[in-house]
PDB file of C-alpha atoms in Angstrom:
ATOM      1  CA  SER B   1     -57.278  -2.152 -48.432  1.00 75.00           C
ATOM      2  CA  GLU B   2     -56.669  -5.616 -49.802  1.00 81.00           C
ATOM      3  CA  GLY B   3     -53.140  -4.601 -50.847  1.00 82.00           C
ATOM      4  CA  ARG B   4     -52.443  -3.136 -47.447  1.00 85.00           C
ATOM      5  CA  ALA B   5     -53.696  -6.310 -45.787  1.00 86.00           C
ATOM      6  CA  ARG B   6     -51.377  -8.425 -47.918  1.00 85.00           C
ATOM      7  CA  LEU B   7     -48.454  -6.138 -47.144  1.00 87.00           C
ATOM      8  CA  VAL B   8     -49.145  -6.326 -43.411  1.00 88.00           C
ATOM      9  CA  THR B   9     -49.474 -10.098 -43.666  1.00 89.00           C
ATOM     10  CA  VAL B  10     -46.110 -10.393 -45.440  1.00 89.00           C
ATOM     11  CA  VAL B  11     -44.440  -8.163 -42.846  1.00 90.00           C
ATOM     12  CA  LEU B  12     -45.933 -10.153 -39.989  1.00 91.00           C
ATOM     13  CA  LEU B  13     -44.872 -13.436 -41.585  1.00 91.00           C
ATOM     14  CA  PHE B  14     -41.340 -12.064 -42.064  1.00 92.00           C
ATOM     15  CA  VAL B  15     -41.135 -10.922 -38.430  1.00 92.00           C
ATOM     16  CA  ALA B  16     -42.474 -14.293 -37.283  1.00 92.00           C
ATOM     17  CA  ALA B  17     -39.897 -16.099 -39.409  1.00 91.00           C
ATOM     18  CA  VAL B  18     -37.094 -13.958 -37.963  1.00 91.00           C
ATOM     19  CA  CYS B  19     -38.304 -14.669 -34.410  1.00 92.00           C
ATOM     20  CA  VAL B  20     -38.526 -18.420 -35.084  1.00 91.00           C
ATOM     21  CA  ALA B  21     -35.056 -18.426 -36.662  1.00 90.00           C
ATOM     22  CA  ARG B  22     -33.627 -16.518 -33.724  1.00 88.00           C
ATOM     23  CA  LEU B  23     -35.317 -18.829 -31.246  1.00 88.00           C
ATOM     24  CA  GLY B  24     -33.965 -21.814 -33.147  1.00 87.00           C
ATOM     25  CA  TYR B  25     -30.469 -20.344 -33.002  1.00 86.00           C
ATOM     26  CA  TRP B  26     -30.700 -19.927 -29.220  1.00 85.00           C
ATOM     27  CA  GLN B  27     -32.161 -23.384 -28.706  1.00 85.00           C
ATOM     28  CA  VAL B  28     -29.858 -25.285 -31.052  1.00 85.00           C
ATOM     29  CA  ALA B  29     -26.716 -23.479 -32.200  1.00 84.00           C
ATOM     30  CA  ALA B  30     -26.074 -21.435 -29.041  1.00 84.00           C
ATOM     31  CA  ARG B  31     -27.490 -23.965 -26.571  1.00 83.00           C
ATOM     32  CA  ASP B  32     -24.187 -25.123 -25.057  1.00 84.00           C
ATOM     33  CA  ARG B  33     -22.763 -21.618 -24.792  1.00 84.00           C
ATOM     34  CA  LEU B  34     -25.871 -20.274 -23.070  1.00 81.00           C
ATOM     35  CA  LEU B  35     -25.953 -23.227 -20.659  1.00 77.00           C
ATOM     36  CA  ASP B  36     -22.290 -22.640 -19.787  1.00 78.00           C
ATOM     37  CA  ALA B  37     -22.940 -18.919 -19.255  1.00 79.00           C
ATOM     38  CA  ALA B  38     -25.873 -19.694 -16.963  1.00 74.00           C
ATOM     39  CA  ALA B  39     -23.883 -22.290 -15.021  1.00 71.00           C
ATOM     40  CA  ALA B  40     -20.932 -19.907 -14.666  1.00 73.00           C
ATOM     41  CA  GLN B  41     -23.131 -17.557 -12.645  1.00 73.00           C
ATOM     42  CA  LEU B  42     -23.678 -20.362 -10.124  1.00 73.00           C
ATOM     43  CA  ARG B  43     -20.165 -21.845 -10.258  1.00 74.00           C
ATOM     44  CA  THR B  44     -17.070 -20.656  -8.402  1.00 79.00           C
ATOM     45  CA  THR B  45     -13.581 -21.994  -9.082  1.00 79.00           C
ATOM     46  CA  VAL B  46     -11.018 -21.697  -6.287  1.00 78.00           C
ATOM     47  CA  THR B  47      -7.285 -22.202  -6.884  1.00 79.00           C
ATOM     48  CA  SER B  48      -5.087 -22.720  -3.807  1.00 82.00           C
ATOM     49  CA  GLU B  49      -1.443 -22.082  -4.617  1.00 85.00           C
ATOM     50  CA  PRO B  50       0.989 -23.853  -2.246  1.00 89.00           C
ATOM     51  CA  ILE B  51       3.842 -21.997  -0.602  1.00 91.00           C
ATOM     52  CA  ARG B  52       7.123 -22.774  -2.365  1.00 94.00           C
ATOM     53  CA  GLY B  53       9.481 -25.099  -0.517  1.00 95.00           C
ATOM     54  CA  THR B  54      12.357 -23.880   1.636  1.00 96.00           C
ATOM     55  CA  ILE B  55      16.033 -24.387   0.742  1.00 97.00           C
ATOM     56  CA  THR B  56      18.521 -24.913   3.592  1.00 97.00           C
ATOM     57  CA  ASP B  57      22.222 -25.702   3.915  1.00 96.00           C
ATOM     58  CA  ARG B  58      23.636 -29.100   4.943  1.00 95.00           C
ATOM     59  CA  THR B  59      22.794 -28.560   8.628  1.00 94.00           C
ATOM     60  CA  GLY B  60      19.147 -27.825   7.873  1.00 94.00           C
ATOM     61  CA  ALA B  61      19.326 -24.884  10.289  1.00 93.00           C
ATOM     62  CA  VAL B  62      20.448 -22.107   7.933  1.00 96.00           C
ATOM     63  CA  VAL B  63      17.686 -21.016   5.552  1.00 97.00           C
ATOM     64  CA  LEU B  64      19.077 -20.061   2.153  1.00 97.00           C
ATOM     65  CA  ALA B  65      15.744 -19.444   0.389  1.00 97.00           C
ATOM     66  CA  THR B  66      12.212 -19.105   1.718  1.00 96.00           C
ATOM     67  CA  THR B  67       8.885 -17.505   0.821  1.00 94.00           C
ATOM     68  CA  GLY B  68       7.368 -14.611   2.742  1.00 90.00           C
ATOM     69  CA  LEU B  69       4.507 -12.163   2.471  1.00 88.00           C
ATOM     70  CA  ARG B  70       5.303  -8.659   1.289  1.00 88.00           C
ATOM     71  CA  HIS B  71       3.312  -5.742  -0.089  1.00 90.00           C
ATOM     72  CA  ARG B  72       3.685  -4.177  -3.500  1.00 89.00           C
ATOM     73  CA  LEU B  73       2.740  -0.599  -4.258  1.00 90.00           C
ATOM     74  CA  LEU B  74       0.277  -0.241  -7.144  1.00 90.00           C
ATOM     75  CA  SER B  75      -1.012   2.701  -9.134  1.00 89.00           C
ATOM     76  CA  LEU B  76      -4.803   3.053  -9.117  1.00 85.00           C
ATOM     77  CA  GLY B  77      -4.819   4.958 -12.403  1.00 79.00           C
ATOM     78  CA  ALA B  78      -6.697   7.826 -10.786  1.00 76.00           C
ATOM     79  CA  ALA B  79      -6.292  11.297 -12.271  1.00 76.00           C
ATOM     80  CA  ILE B  80      -4.432  13.475  -9.801  1.00 81.00           C
ATOM     81  CA  SER B  81      -3.174  16.991 -10.247  1.00 85.00           C
ATOM     82  CA  PRO B  82       0.487  17.676 -11.065  1.00 86.00           C
ATOM     83  CA  GLU B  83       0.915  19.206  -7.610  1.00 88.00           C
ATOM     84  CA  ASP B  84      -0.487  16.127  -5.839  1.00 88.00           C
ATOM     85  CA  ARG B  85       1.603  13.857  -8.063  1.00 88.00           C
ATOM     86  CA  ALA B  86       4.774  15.759  -7.201  1.00 89.00           C
ATOM     87  CA  THR B  87       3.894  15.615  -3.501  1.00 91.00           C
ATOM     88  CA  THR B  88       3.238  11.864  -3.741  1.00 91.00           C
ATOM     89  CA  VAL B  89       6.569  11.162  -5.442  1.00 91.00           C
ATOM     90  CA  ALA B  90       8.485  13.365  -3.011  1.00 92.00           C
ATOM     91  CA  THR B  91       6.824  11.764   0.011  1.00 92.00           C
ATOM     92  CA  LEU B  92       7.468   8.227  -1.242  1.00 92.00           C
ATOM     93  CA  SER B  93      11.084   9.093  -2.067  1.00 91.00           C
ATOM     94  CA  THR B  94      11.654  10.362   1.464  1.00 91.00           C
ATOM     95  CA  ALA B  95       9.709   7.629   3.276  1.00 91.00           C
ATOM     96  CA  LEU B  96      11.241   4.765   1.305  1.00 91.00           C
ATOM     97  CA  ALA B  97      14.659   6.303   0.538  1.00 90.00           C
ATOM     98  CA  LEU B  98      14.182   5.790  -3.204  1.00 88.00           C
ATOM     99  CA  ASP B  99      17.072   6.314  -5.572  1.00 86.00           C
ATOM    100  CA  PRO B 100      16.598   8.819  -8.437  1.00 88.00           C
ATOM    101  CA  ALA B 101      15.871   6.085 -10.988  1.00 84.00           C
ATOM    102  CA  SER B 102      13.108   4.515  -8.860  1.00 86.00           C
ATOM    103  CA  ALA B 103      11.593   7.919  -8.084  1.00 88.00           C
ATOM    104  CA  SER B 104      11.535   8.813 -11.800  1.00 90.00           C
ATOM    105  CA  ARG B 105       9.863   5.486 -12.623  1.00 88.00           C
ATOM    106  CA  VAL B 106       7.154   6.071 -10.002  1.00 88.00           C
ATOM    107  CA  ALA B 107       6.546   9.597 -11.332  1.00 88.00           C
ATOM    108  CA  ALA B 108       6.310   8.347 -14.940  1.00 89.00           C
ATOM    109  CA  ILE B 109       3.740   5.660 -14.072  1.00 88.00           C
ATOM    110  CA  LEU B 110       1.603   8.064 -12.056  1.00 87.00           C
ATOM    111  CA  GLU B 111       1.720  10.608 -14.883  1.00 86.00           C
ATOM    112  CA  SER B 112       0.662   7.979 -17.453  1.00 85.00           C
ATOM    113  CA  GLY B 113      -2.493   7.178 -15.492  1.00 80.00           C
ATOM    114  CA  ARG B 114      -2.063   3.414 -15.918  1.00 81.00           C
ATOM    115  CA  ALA B 115      -4.308   1.410 -13.595  1.00 81.00           C
ATOM    116  CA  TRP B 116      -2.830  -1.358 -11.413  1.00 82.00           C
ATOM    117  CA  ALA B 117       0.713  -0.747 -12.615  1.00 86.00           C
ATOM    118  CA  VAL B 118       3.391  -1.913 -10.180  1.00 86.00           C
ATOM    119  CA  LEU B 119       5.242   1.058  -8.721  1.00 88.00           C
ATOM    120  CA  LEU B 120       7.384  -0.864  -6.222  1.00 86.00           C
ATOM    121  CA  PRO B 121       7.382  -4.692  -6.240  1.00 82.00           C
ATOM    122  CA  ALA B 122       8.171  -5.733  -2.648  1.00 81.00           C
ATOM    123  CA  LEU B 123       8.064  -3.530   0.452  1.00 88.00           C
ATOM    124  CA  ASP B 124       9.118  -4.894   3.822  1.00 85.00           C
ATOM    125  CA  ASP B 125       6.956  -4.458   6.929  1.00 88.00           C
ATOM    126  CA  ALA B 126       8.580  -1.193   7.987  1.00 91.00           C
ATOM    127  CA  GLN B 127       8.218   0.335   4.519  1.00 91.00           C
ATOM    128  CA  THR B 128       4.592  -0.835   4.317  1.00 92.00           C
ATOM    129  CA  ASP B 129       3.789   0.841   7.635  1.00 93.00           C
ATOM    130  CA  ARG B 130       5.356   4.111   6.468  1.00 92.00           C
ATOM    131  CA  VAL B 131       3.376   4.085   3.226  1.00 92.00           C
ATOM    132  CA  ARG B 132       0.131   3.379   5.098  1.00 92.00           C
ATOM    133  CA  THR B 133       0.833   6.292   7.412  1.00 93.00           C
ATOM    134  CA  GLU B 134       1.417   8.646   4.470  1.00 91.00           C
ATOM    135  CA  ILE B 135      -1.738   7.436   2.675  1.00 91.00           C
ATOM    136  CA  ALA B 136      -3.809   7.990   5.822  1.00 91.00           C
ATOM    137  CA  ALA B 137      -2.323  11.485   6.184  1.00 90.00           C
ATOM    138  CA  GLY B 138      -3.293  12.328   2.588  1.00 89.00           C
ATOM    139  CA  ARG B 139       0.245  13.002   1.438  1.00 90.00           C
ATOM    140  CA  VAL B 140       0.293   9.986  -0.918  1.00 90.00           C
ATOM    141  CA  LEU B 141      -2.532   9.782  -3.489  1.00 90.00           C
ATOM    142  CA  GLY B 142      -3.493   7.483  -6.363  1.00 88.00           C
ATOM    143  CA  VAL B 143      -1.787   4.367  -4.987  1.00 90.00           C
ATOM    144  CA  THR B 144      -2.710   1.254  -3.024  1.00 91.00           C
ATOM    145  CA  LEU B 145      -0.984  -1.672  -1.308  1.00 92.00           C
ATOM    146  CA  ASP B 146      -1.441  -5.281  -2.388  1.00 90.00           C
ATOM    147  CA  GLU B 147      -0.183  -8.334  -0.461  1.00 88.00           C
ATOM    148  CA  VAL B 148       1.921 -10.795  -2.488  1.00 88.00           C
ATOM    149  CA  ARG B 149       4.207 -13.761  -1.923  1.00 88.00           C
ATOM    150  CA  VAL B 150       7.871 -12.997  -2.469  1.00 90.00           C
ATOM    151  CA  ARG B 151      10.846 -15.351  -2.664  1.00 93.00           C
ATOM    152  CA  LEU B 152      13.408 -14.262  -0.080  1.00 94.00           C
ATOM    153  CA  TYR B 153      17.123 -15.036   0.202  1.00 95.00           C
ATOM    154  CA  PRO B 154      17.880 -13.947   3.780  1.00 94.00           C
ATOM    155  CA  GLN B 155      21.602 -14.730   4.055  1.00 96.00           C
ATOM    156  CA  PRO B 156      24.032 -11.984   2.966  1.00 95.00           C
ATOM    157  CA  GLY B 157      26.769 -13.046   0.587  1.00 95.00           C
ATOM    158  CA  GLY B 158      30.498 -12.732   0.982  1.00 93.00           C
ATOM    159  CA  GLY B 159      30.666  -9.832  -1.482  1.00 91.00           C
ATOM    160  CA  VAL B 160      29.134  -6.392  -1.181  1.00 90.00           C
ATOM    161  CA  GLY B 161      25.513  -6.264  -2.332  1.00 90.00           C
ATOM    162  CA  THR B 162      25.152 -10.021  -2.854  1.00 94.00           C
ATOM    163  CA  SER B 163      23.089 -12.823  -1.345  1.00 96.00           C
ATOM    164  CA  LEU B 164      24.675 -16.055  -0.194  1.00 96.00           C
ATOM    165  CA  ALA B 165      25.165 -18.776  -2.826  1.00 96.00           C
ATOM    166  CA  SER B 166      23.371 -16.758  -5.506  1.00 96.00           C
ATOM    167  CA  HIS B 167      24.970 -18.723  -8.345  1.00 96.00           C
ATOM    168  CA  ILE B 168      24.001 -22.019  -6.721  1.00 96.00           C
ATOM    169  CA  LEU B 169      20.438 -21.047  -5.853  1.00 96.00           C
ATOM    170  CA  GLY B 170      19.339 -18.870  -8.771  1.00 96.00           C
ATOM    171  CA  PHE B 171      16.090 -16.971  -8.157  1.00 96.00           C
ATOM    172  CA  VAL B 172      12.323 -17.047  -8.694  1.00 94.00           C
ATOM    173  CA  ASN B 173      10.891 -14.527 -11.168  1.00 91.00           C
ATOM    174  CA  ALA B 174       7.679 -12.514 -10.875  1.00 82.00           C
ATOM    175  CA  ASP B 175       5.677 -15.359 -12.467  1.00 85.00           C
ATOM    176  CA  GLY B 176       6.780 -17.761  -9.735  1.00 88.00           C
ATOM    177  CA  SER B 177       9.099 -19.793 -11.964  1.00 92.00           C
ATOM    178  CA  GLY B 178      12.597 -20.761 -10.882  1.00 94.00           C
ATOM    179  CA  GLN B 179      15.413 -19.300 -12.946  1.00 95.00           C
ATOM    180  CA  TYR B 180      19.007 -20.619 -12.942  1.00 95.00           C
ATOM    181  CA  GLY B 181      20.580 -22.805 -10.268  1.00 94.00           C
ATOM    182  CA  VAL B 182      18.659 -25.236  -8.097  1.00 96.00           C
ATOM    183  CA  GLU B 183      15.572 -22.986  -8.201  1.00 96.00           C
ATOM    184  CA  GLU B 184      15.224 -23.838 -11.890  1.00 95.00           C
ATOM    185  CA  PHE B 185      16.494 -27.442 -11.776  1.00 96.00           C
ATOM    186  CA  TYR B 186      14.155 -28.413  -8.914  1.00 96.00           C
ATOM    187  CA  ASP B 187      11.396 -25.977  -9.836  1.00 95.00           C
ATOM    188  CA  GLU B 188       8.679 -28.635 -10.121  1.00 94.00           C
ATOM    189  CA  GLN B 189       9.482 -30.162  -6.731  1.00 95.00           C
ATOM    190  CA  LEU B 190       9.882 -26.819  -4.943  1.00 95.00           C
ATOM    191  CA  ALA B 191       6.767 -25.231  -6.441  1.00 93.00           C
ATOM    192  CA  GLY B 192       4.371 -28.155  -6.038  1.00 91.00           C
ATOM    193  CA  ALA B 193       1.009 -27.919  -7.813  1.00 88.00           C
ATOM    194  CA  ALA B 194      -2.091 -25.887  -7.077  1.00 85.00           C
ATOM    195  CA  ARG B 195      -5.286 -27.471  -5.705  1.00 84.00           C
ATOM    196  CA  VAL B 196      -8.286 -26.534  -7.855  1.00 84.00           C
ATOM    197  CA  SER B 197     -11.873 -27.006  -6.671  1.00 81.00           C
ATOM    198  CA  THR B 198     -15.234 -25.975  -8.122  1.00 82.00           C
ATOM    199  CA  THR B 199     -18.315 -25.051  -6.066  1.00 79.00           C
ATOM    200  CA  VAL B 200     -21.742 -25.098  -7.764  1.00 75.00           C
ATOM    201  CA  ARG B 201     -24.954 -23.742  -6.235  1.00 73.00           C
ATOM    202  CA  GLY B 202     -27.866 -26.007  -7.115  1.00 68.00           C
ATOM    203  CA  PRO B 203     -31.526 -25.034  -7.720  1.00 68.00           C
ATOM    204  CA  ASP B 204     -32.240 -25.730  -4.041  1.00 69.00           C
ATOM    205  CA  GLY B 205     -29.507 -23.339  -2.940  1.00 67.00           C
ATOM    206  CA  GLN B 206     -27.201 -26.094  -1.702  1.00 72.00           C
ATOM    207  CA  LEU B 207     -23.482 -25.903  -2.483  1.00 70.00           C
ATOM    208  CA  ASP B 208     -21.764 -28.837  -4.154  1.00 72.00           C
ATOM    209  CA  THR B 209     -17.941 -28.763  -4.157  1.00 70.00           C
ATOM    210  CA  THR B 210     -15.979 -30.841  -6.641  1.00 72.00           C
ATOM    211  CA  GLU B 211     -12.190 -31.220  -6.547  1.00 67.00           C
ATOM    212  CA  VAL B 212     -10.834 -30.657 -10.062  1.00 70.00           C
ATOM    213  CA  SER B 213      -7.174 -31.168  -9.144  1.00 75.00           C
ATOM    214  CA  ALA B 214      -5.803 -32.485  -5.855  1.00 78.00           C
ATOM    215  CA  GLY B 215      -2.581 -30.530  -6.286  1.00 79.00           C
ATOM    216  CA  ARG B 216       0.793 -31.551  -4.920  1.00 88.00           C
ATOM    217  CA  LEU B 217       2.592 -30.375  -1.796  1.00 90.00           C
ATOM    218  CA  PRO B 218       5.948 -28.664  -2.433  1.00 93.00           C
ATOM    219  CA  SER B 219       9.163 -30.265  -1.220  1.00 95.00           C
ATOM    220  CA  ASN B 220      11.851 -28.649   0.896  1.00 96.00           C
ATOM    221  CA  LEU B 221      15.424 -28.925  -0.358  1.00 96.00           C
ATOM    222  CA  GLN B 222      18.497 -29.489   1.821  1.00 97.00           C
ATOM    223  CA  LEU B 223      21.779 -28.825   0.048  1.00 96.00           C
ATOM    224  CA  CYS B 224      25.212 -30.197   0.887  1.00 96.00           C
ATOM    225  CA  ILE B 225      26.523 -26.616   0.994  1.00 96.00           C
ATOM    226  CA  ASP B 226      27.949 -25.446   4.316  1.00 96.00           C
ATOM    227  CA  ALA B 227      26.699 -21.882   4.854  1.00 96.00           C
ATOM    228  CA  THR B 228      29.628 -20.804   7.043  1.00 96.00           C
ATOM    229  CA  LEU B 229      32.266 -22.121   4.646  1.00 96.00           C
ATOM    230  CA  GLN B 230      30.311 -20.720   1.692  1.00 97.00           C
ATOM    231  CA  THR B 231      30.486 -17.241   3.223  1.00 96.00           C
ATOM    232  CA  LEU B 232      34.242 -17.517   3.789  1.00 97.00           C
ATOM    233  CA  VAL B 233      34.917 -18.780   0.260  1.00 97.00           C
ATOM    234  CA  GLU B 234      32.778 -16.008  -1.260  1.00 97.00           C
ATOM    235  CA  GLN B 235      34.766 -13.455   0.735  1.00 96.00           C
ATOM    236  CA  GLU B 236      38.033 -14.918  -0.537  1.00 96.00           C
ATOM    237  CA  VAL B 237      37.023 -14.992  -4.215  1.00 95.00           C
ATOM    238  CA  ALA B 238      35.681 -11.434  -3.971  1.00 95.00           C
ATOM    239  CA  THR B 239      38.926 -10.250  -2.369  1.00 95.00           C
ATOM    240  CA  ALA B 240      41.029 -12.042  -4.995  1.00 95.00           C
ATOM    241  CA  GLY B 241      38.932 -10.669  -7.835  1.00 94.00           C
ATOM    242  CA  ILE B 242      39.251  -7.080  -6.660  1.00 94.00           C
ATOM    243  CA  ALA B 243      42.944  -7.356  -5.717  1.00 94.00           C
ATOM    244  CA  ASP B 244      43.961  -8.937  -9.035  1.00 92.00           C
ATOM    245  CA  ASP B 245      41.512  -6.958 -11.165  1.00 92.00           C
ATOM    246  CA  ALA B 246      40.254 -10.285 -12.491  1.00 92.00           C
ATOM    247  CA  GLU B 247      37.426 -10.779 -14.945  1.00 90.00           C
ATOM    248  CA  SER B 248      36.002 -13.557 -12.780  1.00 91.00           C
ATOM    249  CA  VAL B 249      37.077 -15.861  -9.953  1.00 93.00           C
ATOM    250  CA  SER B 250      35.648 -19.283  -9.053  1.00 93.00           C
ATOM    251  CA  ALA B 251      36.417 -21.749  -6.275  1.00 94.00           C
ATOM    252  CA  ILE B 252      34.916 -25.120  -5.360  1.00 94.00           C
ATOM    253  CA  VAL B 253      35.445 -27.046  -2.109  1.00 95.00           C
ATOM    254  CA  MET B 254      34.536 -30.747  -2.140  1.00 93.00           C
ATOM    255  CA  ASP B 255      34.458 -33.551   0.401  1.00 92.00           C
ATOM    256  CA  PRO B 256      37.111 -35.975  -0.943  1.00 85.00           C
ATOM    257  CA  TYR B 257      35.356 -38.984   0.600  1.00 88.00           C
ATOM    258  CA  SER B 258      31.784 -38.413  -0.587  1.00 90.00           C
ATOM    259  CA  GLY B 259      32.281 -36.014  -3.488  1.00 88.00           C
ATOM    260  CA  SER B 260      29.813 -33.565  -1.944  1.00 93.00           C
ATOM    261  CA  VAL B 261      30.262 -29.942  -2.980  1.00 95.00           C
ATOM    262  CA  ILE B 262      30.597 -28.136   0.346  1.00 96.00           C
ATOM    263  CA  SER B 263      31.121 -24.729  -1.221  1.00 96.00           C
ATOM    264  CA  SER B 264      30.987 -23.268  -4.703  1.00 96.00           C
ATOM    265  CA  ALA B 265      31.559 -19.559  -5.127  1.00 95.00           C
ATOM    266  CA  SER B 266      32.077 -17.303  -8.122  1.00 95.00           C
ATOM    267  CA  TRP B 267      32.815 -13.606  -8.385  1.00 94.00           C
ATOM    268  CA  PRO B 268      31.193 -11.321  -9.379  1.00 94.00           C
ATOM    269  CA  ALA B 269      27.967 -12.556  -7.777  1.00 95.00           C
ATOM    270  CA  TYR B 270      24.579 -10.813  -7.409  1.00 95.00           C
ATOM    271  CA  ASP B 271      21.714 -10.225  -4.983  1.00 95.00           C
ATOM    272  CA  ALA B 272      18.917 -12.707  -5.740  1.00 94.00           C
ATOM    273  CA  ASN B 273      16.490 -10.493  -3.790  1.00 91.00           C
ATOM    274  CA  ASN B 274      17.022  -7.772  -6.381  1.00 88.00           C
ATOM    275  CA  TYR B 275      17.613  -9.814  -9.538  1.00 90.00           C
ATOM    276  CA  GLY B 276      15.843  -7.175 -11.642  1.00 85.00           C
ATOM    277  CA  ALA B 277      18.695  -4.718 -11.155  1.00 85.00           C
ATOM    278  CA  THR B 278      21.214  -7.339 -12.285  1.00 91.00           C
ATOM    279  CA  ALA B 279      19.052  -8.276 -15.274  1.00 90.00           C
ATOM    280  CA  ALA B 280      18.996  -4.646 -16.383  1.00 87.00           C
ATOM    281  CA  ARG B 281      22.715  -4.089 -15.830  1.00 89.00           C
ATOM    282  CA  ASP B 282      24.454  -7.401 -16.645  1.00 91.00           C
ATOM    283  CA  PRO B 283      22.267 -10.515 -17.092  1.00 92.00           C
ATOM    284  CA  SER B 284      25.326 -12.636 -17.901  1.00 91.00           C
ATOM    285  CA  ARG B 285      26.117 -12.508 -14.179  1.00 92.00           C
ATOM    286  CA  PHE B 286      23.321 -15.038 -13.572  1.00 94.00           C
ATOM    287  CA  ILE B 287      25.378 -17.748 -15.302  1.00 93.00           C
ATOM    288  CA  ASN B 288      27.545 -19.799 -12.936  1.00 93.00           C
ATOM    289  CA  PRO B 289      31.064 -19.917 -14.443  1.00 92.00           C
ATOM    290  CA  ALA B 290      32.062 -22.781 -12.130  1.00 89.00           C
ATOM    291  CA  THR B 291      29.680 -25.118 -13.960  1.00 88.00           C
ATOM    292  CA  THR B 292      29.387 -23.586 -17.436  1.00 88.00           C
ATOM    293  CA  SER B 293      32.732 -22.012 -18.353  1.00 83.00           C
ATOM    294  CA  VAL B 294      35.351 -23.947 -20.296  1.00 81.00           C
ATOM    295  CA  TYR B 295      38.968 -23.627 -19.143  1.00 76.00           C
ATOM    296  CA  GLU B 296      42.291 -25.432 -19.513  1.00 77.00           C
ATOM    297  CA  PRO B 297      42.828 -27.756 -16.523  1.00 75.00           C
ATOM    298  CA  GLY B 298      46.594 -27.130 -16.396  1.00 77.00           C
ATOM    299  CA  SER B 299      48.149 -28.029 -13.031  1.00 78.00           C
ATOM    300  CA  VAL B 300      44.812 -29.373 -11.773  1.00 76.00           C
ATOM    301  CA  MET B 301      45.620 -32.598 -13.665  1.00 82.00           C
ATOM    302  CA  LYS B 302      48.872 -33.095 -11.717  1.00 82.00           C
ATOM    303  CA  SER B 303      47.048 -34.056  -8.543  1.00 81.00           C
ATOM    304  CA  ILE B 304      44.731 -36.374 -10.504  1.00 83.00           C
ATOM    305  CA  THR B 305      47.746 -38.072 -12.101  1.00 85.00           C
ATOM    306  CA  ALA B 306      49.428 -38.440  -8.711  1.00 83.00           C
ATOM    307  CA  VAL B 307      46.326 -40.068  -7.206  1.00 85.00           C
ATOM    308  CA  ALA B 308      46.094 -42.418 -10.208  1.00 88.00           C
ATOM    309  CA  ALA B 309      49.735 -43.447  -9.704  1.00 86.00           C
ATOM    310  CA  LEU B 310      49.127 -44.176  -6.013  1.00 85.00           C
ATOM    311  CA  GLU B 311      45.924 -46.134  -6.607  1.00 87.00           C
ATOM    312  CA  SER B 312      47.472 -48.210  -9.409  1.00 88.00           C
ATOM    313  CA  GLY B 313      50.449 -49.174  -7.240  1.00 84.00           C
ATOM    314  CA  LEU B 314      53.043 -47.651  -9.572  1.00 81.00           C
ATOM    315  CA  ARG B 315      54.098 -45.360  -6.736  1.00 78.00           C
ATOM    316  CA  SER B 316      53.724 -45.596  -2.961  1.00 76.00           C
ATOM    317  CA  GLU B 317      53.322 -43.009  -0.233  1.00 73.00           C
ATOM    318  CA  GLU B 318      57.081 -43.189   0.428  1.00 72.00           C
ATOM    319  CA  HIS B 319      57.693 -41.593  -2.966  1.00 67.00           C
ATOM    320  CA  THR B 320      55.791 -38.386  -2.126  1.00 57.00           C
ATOM    321  CA  SER B 321      58.817 -36.168  -2.691  1.00 56.00           C
ATOM    322  CA  GLU B 322      59.382 -37.747  -6.073  1.00 54.00           C
ATOM    323  CA  LEU B 323      55.713 -37.332  -6.974  1.00 46.00           C
ATOM    324  CA  GLN B 324      55.774 -33.686  -6.024  1.00 54.00           C
ATOM    325  CA  SER B 325      58.888 -32.884  -8.050  1.00 54.00           C
ATOM    326  CA  ARG B 326      58.269 -35.005 -11.113  1.00 52.00           C
ATOM    327  CA  GLN B 327      56.186 -33.608 -13.949  1.00 47.00           C
ATOM    328  CA  TYR B 328      53.471 -35.888 -15.302  1.00 44.00           C
TER     329      TYR B 328
END
């Protein structure tokens, strides 16, 4: 019995040592982590994202880029039968007039069972209403609608399937970052900064709100582009490109007194509302050849030389015929 007593004593001392060591770990080594975990249950962080600034033409009346609310169609990842999946795809294809590629993509995502996968990124109000009707009728299963902010370019371009001034504006990607054009160059000003605040519930149940970041309001951008002239120039470059079977066509119209660019158009252009299709087909189309391509100036320099001769006094306005005929 004495041996058993010693054995029990050793076991009890070992268990006590383990408990003390574990308690010491919680009280010392893991103290900060446990305090943070406890505080996190009483703390709520709220991030308020500002609405991206609007871009207008020189009049300020024509909106070239704005932000609106749209709905995206998501997969819930629910297991549905092959028959229900086929019915869902067929119903969505009919209700939303999906092309074969989009319908195949929706069918593949539903078949994979992925949860919260984006089936369709931005539905307009009419499309959203049709999808809601089909969901309520039970003809569309395993999907849901989620409201999101979408960058919109409401003005149609001068070419078929393009948005106005696409090369000038660029676009905003799914992460909310400006890509190409003024959307990228002025991204910080247009996007602003989010306001972050933290609310903590104290022991007495009272809420204490602390502002972590005040944020920054986004700025609106007014360009010197004239929307009407921009449309006409885009129509002309598109017509010239198709008629001459050209690789690309660019034209720039400037105010000779102020140097303002009133219009800048390049063909082929793209639809900034559907930049994903262009990215998949020909991402080089995003690059503006009017500002990035290198070309030989050629006869463009003749007018510059003529102006230099007039301004220097070497020739006067009475010698216009001579200036036009003489090669510089």
